[in-house]
Amino acid sequence: MPDPSMHRLRLLSANIQAGSSTRRYSDYATRSWSHVLPLGGKRGALDAIARIAGQHDIVGLQEADPGSFRSGFTNQTHYLATRGGFAYWTHQPNRSVGGVASSANGLLSRIEPVEVEHHPLPGRVKGRGVLLARFGSGTEGLRVAIAHLSLGAMSRHVQLGFIAELLADAPNAVLMGDFNCSIEQPEMARLFRTTRLQPPQHHVPTFPSWRPQRAIDHLLTTDGIALASLQVMQAAASDHLALSADLEIPGHALAR
């Protein structure tokens, strides 16, 4: 029988590549124009992502365009919230290239957050961030962090240290996003050593989406949250697969 003290939530983490299409490595060169021009079927891709997102309670987005030229000045997080039927949304613009292309983390939620924090991440190259949403009240409240980490190991090391400090005292937390590294990388060790986040039991390859070989997108939970299921889903034609998880959350972590 279901435990009445637990509340089931379905979460999705998706790097949506700003709605661009990448189906093979050669597309990075031959379709590079889609990363700076408002062409290439982005609206259709967003509609496909919205249908998937709409099956979830909380969605964490990476590489969502906040409204630059390449997206036709569409705030993609807001668009997905509207199309997916989410009452609450927020975004964290992190990087802008001359107004032509911008990138953001995004949050879609059916539950009203108590508080949302936007933190820039340290690193050799600026333009990365972590979006932290708090649900429920007090130290027991659920915290959901969405991050997109750097390509370089040294930058990831300091970024994960920063995130570990944010979540060090959190008994009920979820950290999801594009980490650009596997769980086995040395920089991940501090996260598990200084927080209650747990390494995943199974490695789920998410990149590249057309032939997934690397598990670099993660959805991590603290030890008081039970992972009921985890699966990959297409994020339209993004080069990353999305992660969908059913979680059992302690009821008091959502109490206000």
Coordinates of C-alpha atoms in Angstrom, one line a residue:
M1 CA 0.0 0.0 0.0
P2 CA 1.2 3.6 -0.6
D3 CA 2.8 5.2 2.4
P4 CA 0.4 8.1 3.4
S5 CA 3.4 10.0 4.8
M6 CA 5.0 10.2 1.3
H7 CA 4.0 12.3 -1.6
R8 CA 4.8 11.2 -5.2
L9 CA 6.1 13.8 -7.6
R10 CA 7.2 13.4 -11.2
L11 CA 10.3 15.4 -12.2
L12 CA 11.9 16.1 -15.5
S13 CA 15.4 17.4 -16.3
A14 CA 16.0 18.4 -19.9
N15 CA 18.8 20.2 -21.8
I16 CA 16.6 21.5 -24.7
Q17 CA 19.4 23.0 -26.8
A18 CA 17.2 26.1 -27.3
G19 CA 14.9 24.1 -29.6
S20 CA 17.6 23.4 -32.1
S21 CA 18.0 20.0 -33.9
T22 CA 21.1 17.9 -33.6
R23 CA 20.7 14.3 -34.9
R24 CA 24.3 13.5 -35.7
Y25 CA 27.8 14.9 -35.0
S26 CA 28.0 16.5 -38.4
D27 CA 25.0 18.7 -37.5
Y28 CA 27.2 20.7 -35.2
A29 CA 28.9 22.1 -38.3
T30 CA 26.2 21.9 -41.0
R31 CA 23.4 23.2 -38.8
S32 CA 25.4 25.7 -36.8
W33 CA 23.2 28.4 -38.2
S34 CA 20.3 27.2 -36.1
H35 CA 22.1 28.3 -33.0
V36 CA 22.1 32.0 -34.1
L37 CA 19.0 32.2 -36.4
P38 CA 15.3 31.9 -35.5
L39 CA 14.9 29.0 -38.0
G40 CA 15.0 25.3 -38.0
G41 CA 11.6 24.3 -36.6
K42 CA 12.3 25.6 -33.1
R43 CA 8.6 26.3 -32.4
G44 CA 7.7 22.7 -33.3
A45 CA 10.5 21.4 -31.1
L46 CA 9.2 23.4 -28.2
D47 CA 5.7 22.1 -28.7
A48 CA 7.0 18.5 -28.6
I49 CA 9.0 19.3 -25.4
A50 CA 5.9 21.0 -23.9
R51 CA 3.9 17.7 -24.4
I52 CA 6.6 15.8 -22.5
A53 CA 7.0 18.5 -19.8
G54 CA 3.2 18.6 -19.2
Q55 CA 3.3 15.0 -17.9
H56 CA 5.4 16.2 -14.9
D57 CA 5.0 18.2 -11.7
I58 CA 8.4 20.0 -11.7
V59 CA 10.7 20.5 -14.7
G60 CA 14.2 21.7 -14.8
L61 CA 15.4 23.1 -18.1
Q62 CA 18.9 23.8 -19.3
E63 CA 19.8 25.8 -22.5
A64 CA 16.4 27.5 -22.7
D65 CA 16.7 30.7 -24.6
P66 CA 15.3 33.6 -22.6
G67 CA 14.3 35.7 -25.6
S68 CA 17.1 36.4 -28.0
F69 CA 17.2 36.7 -31.8
R70 CA 17.7 33.0 -32.4
S71 CA 14.4 32.1 -30.6
G72 CA 12.5 34.8 -32.4
F73 CA 12.6 36.8 -29.1
T74 CA 10.6 34.1 -27.4
N75 CA 11.2 33.3 -23.7
Q76 CA 11.2 29.6 -24.1
T77 CA 10.7 28.8 -20.4
H78 CA 7.5 31.0 -20.4
Y79 CA 6.4 29.4 -23.7
L80 CA 6.8 25.9 -22.3
A81 CA 5.0 26.8 -19.0
T82 CA 2.1 28.1 -21.0
R83 CA 1.9 25.2 -23.4
G84 CA 2.5 22.6 -20.6
G85 CA -0.1 24.1 -18.3
F86 CA 2.2 25.1 -15.5
A87 CA 1.0 27.7 -13.0
Y88 CA 4.5 28.7 -11.9
W89 CA 7.7 29.3 -13.8
T90 CA 11.0 31.2 -13.5
H91 CA 14.2 31.4 -15.4
Q92 CA 17.8 32.3 -14.8
P93 CA 19.6 33.9 -17.8
N94 CA 23.2 33.0 -17.6
R95 CA 24.9 33.8 -20.9
S96 CA 24.3 36.2 -23.8
V97 CA 26.2 36.5 -27.0
G98 CA 25.5 40.0 -28.3
G99 CA 21.8 39.6 -28.0
V100 CA 21.9 37.1 -30.9
A101 CA 21.9 33.9 -28.7
S102 CA 21.2 33.6 -25.0
S103 CA 20.9 30.7 -22.6
A104 CA 19.1 30.1 -19.3
N105 CA 18.2 27.6 -16.7
G106 CA 14.4 27.3 -16.2
L107 CA 11.9 26.0 -13.7
L108 CA 8.3 24.9 -14.5
S109 CA 6.2 23.8 -11.5
R110 CA 2.6 22.9 -10.6
I111 CA 3.5 23.6 -7.0
E112 CA 4.1 27.2 -5.8
P113 CA 7.7 27.6 -4.6
V114 CA 8.1 29.3 -1.3
E115 CA 11.3 31.0 -2.6
V116 CA 13.5 31.0 -5.7
E117 CA 17.2 31.9 -5.7
H118 CA 19.4 32.5 -8.7
H119 CA 23.2 32.0 -8.1
P120 CA 26.0 32.5 -10.6
L121 CA 28.4 29.7 -10.5
P122 CA 32.2 30.3 -10.2
G123 CA 34.5 29.2 -13.0
R124 CA 37.2 30.2 -15.5
V125 CA 34.5 31.4 -17.9
K126 CA 31.5 33.2 -16.6
G127 CA 28.0 32.4 -17.7
R128 CA 26.9 29.3 -15.7
G129 CA 24.4 29.3 -12.9
V130 CA 22.3 27.2 -10.5
L131 CA 18.6 27.9 -9.9
L132 CA 17.4 26.9 -6.5
A133 CA 13.7 26.6 -5.6
R134 CA 12.4 25.9 -2.1
F135 CA 9.1 24.2 -1.5
G136 CA 7.7 23.7 2.0
S137 CA 8.9 25.5 5.0
G138 CA 11.9 25.4 7.3
T139 CA 15.0 23.3 7.0
E140 CA 13.0 20.2 6.2
G141 CA 11.4 21.8 3.1
L142 CA 12.2 20.4 -0.3
R143 CA 14.9 22.1 -2.3
V144 CA 15.2 21.6 -6.0
A145 CA 18.4 22.8 -7.7
I146 CA 18.9 23.1 -11.5
A147 CA 22.4 23.5 -12.9
H148 CA 24.4 23.4 -16.1
L149 CA 28.0 22.9 -15.3
S150 CA 31.1 23.8 -17.3
L151 CA 33.0 21.6 -19.8
G152 CA 36.3 21.9 -17.9
A153 CA 37.0 19.7 -14.8
M154 CA 38.7 22.5 -12.8
S155 CA 35.6 24.7 -13.2
R156 CA 33.3 21.9 -12.4
H157 CA 35.3 21.2 -9.2
V158 CA 34.6 24.7 -7.9
Q159 CA 31.1 24.8 -9.2
L160 CA 30.2 21.5 -7.4
G161 CA 31.8 22.8 -4.3
F162 CA 29.6 25.9 -4.4
I163 CA 26.5 23.8 -5.0
A164 CA 27.5 21.5 -2.1
E165 CA 27.6 24.5 0.2
L166 CA 24.1 25.5 -0.9
L167 CA 22.7 22.0 -0.2
A168 CA 24.9 21.0 2.8
D169 CA 22.2 21.3 5.4
A170 CA 19.3 20.1 3.2
P171 CA 17.7 16.7 4.3
N172 CA 15.3 16.8 1.3
A173 CA 16.9 18.0 -1.9
V174 CA 17.0 17.2 -5.6
L175 CA 19.9 18.3 -7.9
M176 CA 19.3 17.9 -11.6
G177 CA 20.8 19.1 -14.8
D178 CA 23.6 18.8 -17.4
F179 CA 26.7 18.1 -15.4
N180 CA 29.0 17.6 -18.5
C181 CA 30.6 14.7 -16.6
S182 CA 29.9 11.2 -15.3
I183 CA 29.3 10.4 -11.7
E184 CA 32.8 8.8 -11.4
Q185 CA 34.7 12.0 -12.1
P186 CA 36.8 13.1 -9.1
E187 CA 35.1 16.5 -8.9
M188 CA 31.8 14.7 -8.0
A189 CA 33.2 13.3 -4.8
R190 CA 32.9 16.5 -2.7
L191 CA 29.2 16.7 -3.5
F192 CA 28.5 13.3 -2.1
R193 CA 30.9 13.7 0.8
T194 CA 29.4 17.0 2.1
T195 CA 25.7 16.7 1.3
R196 CA 23.1 14.0 1.7
L197 CA 22.8 13.6 -2.1
Q198 CA 23.3 10.0 -3.1
P199 CA 25.1 8.6 -6.2
P200 CA 22.7 6.9 -8.6
Q201 CA 22.4 3.2 -8.5
H202 CA 22.2 3.0 -12.3
H203 CA 24.0 4.9 -15.0
V204 CA 21.7 6.2 -17.7
P205 CA 23.4 7.4 -20.8
T206 CA 21.9 10.6 -22.2
F207 CA 24.5 11.9 -24.7
P208 CA 24.5 12.1 -27.6
S209 CA 20.8 11.6 -28.0
W210 CA 21.0 9.7 -31.3
R211 CA 23.4 7.1 -29.9
P212 CA 23.6 7.7 -26.1
Q213 CA 27.0 6.5 -24.7
R214 CA 27.7 9.0 -21.8
A215 CA 25.8 9.5 -18.6
I216 CA 26.4 13.3 -18.1
D217 CA 22.9 14.4 -17.2
H218 CA 21.9 13.6 -13.7
L219 CA 18.9 13.7 -11.3
L220 CA 20.2 13.2 -7.8
T221 CA 18.3 13.0 -4.5
T222 CA 19.0 13.0 -0.8
D223 CA 18.7 9.8 1.1
G224 CA 15.2 10.6 2.5
I225 CA 13.7 10.7 -1.0
A226 CA 12.9 7.4 -2.7
L227 CA 13.4 7.0 -6.4
A228 CA 10.5 5.0 -7.7
S229 CA 11.4 5.1 -11.4
L230 CA 13.9 6.7 -13.7
Q231 CA 13.8 6.7 -17.5
V232 CA 15.1 8.7 -20.5
M233 CA 12.9 10.6 -22.9
Q234 CA 13.5 12.5 -26.1
A235 CA 13.7 16.3 -25.6
A236 CA 12.5 16.9 -29.2
A237 CA 15.7 16.9 -31.4
S238 CA 18.1 18.1 -28.7
D239 CA 21.6 16.5 -28.5
H240 CA 20.7 15.4 -24.9
L241 CA 18.0 13.0 -23.8
A242 CA 15.9 14.1 -20.9
L243 CA 15.6 12.3 -17.5
S244 CA 12.2 11.6 -16.1
A245 CA 11.9 10.4 -12.5
D246 CA 9.1 9.5 -10.1
L247 CA 10.0 10.4 -6.6
E248 CA 8.5 9.7 -3.2
I249 CA 8.9 12.9 -1.1
P250 CA 8.2 13.0 2.6
G251 CA 5.0 14.8 3.1
H252 CA 6.4 17.2 5.7
A253 CA 9.0 18.4 3.1
L254 CA 6.1 20.0 1.1
A255 CA 4.1 21.3 4.1
R256 CA 3.9 25.1 4.3

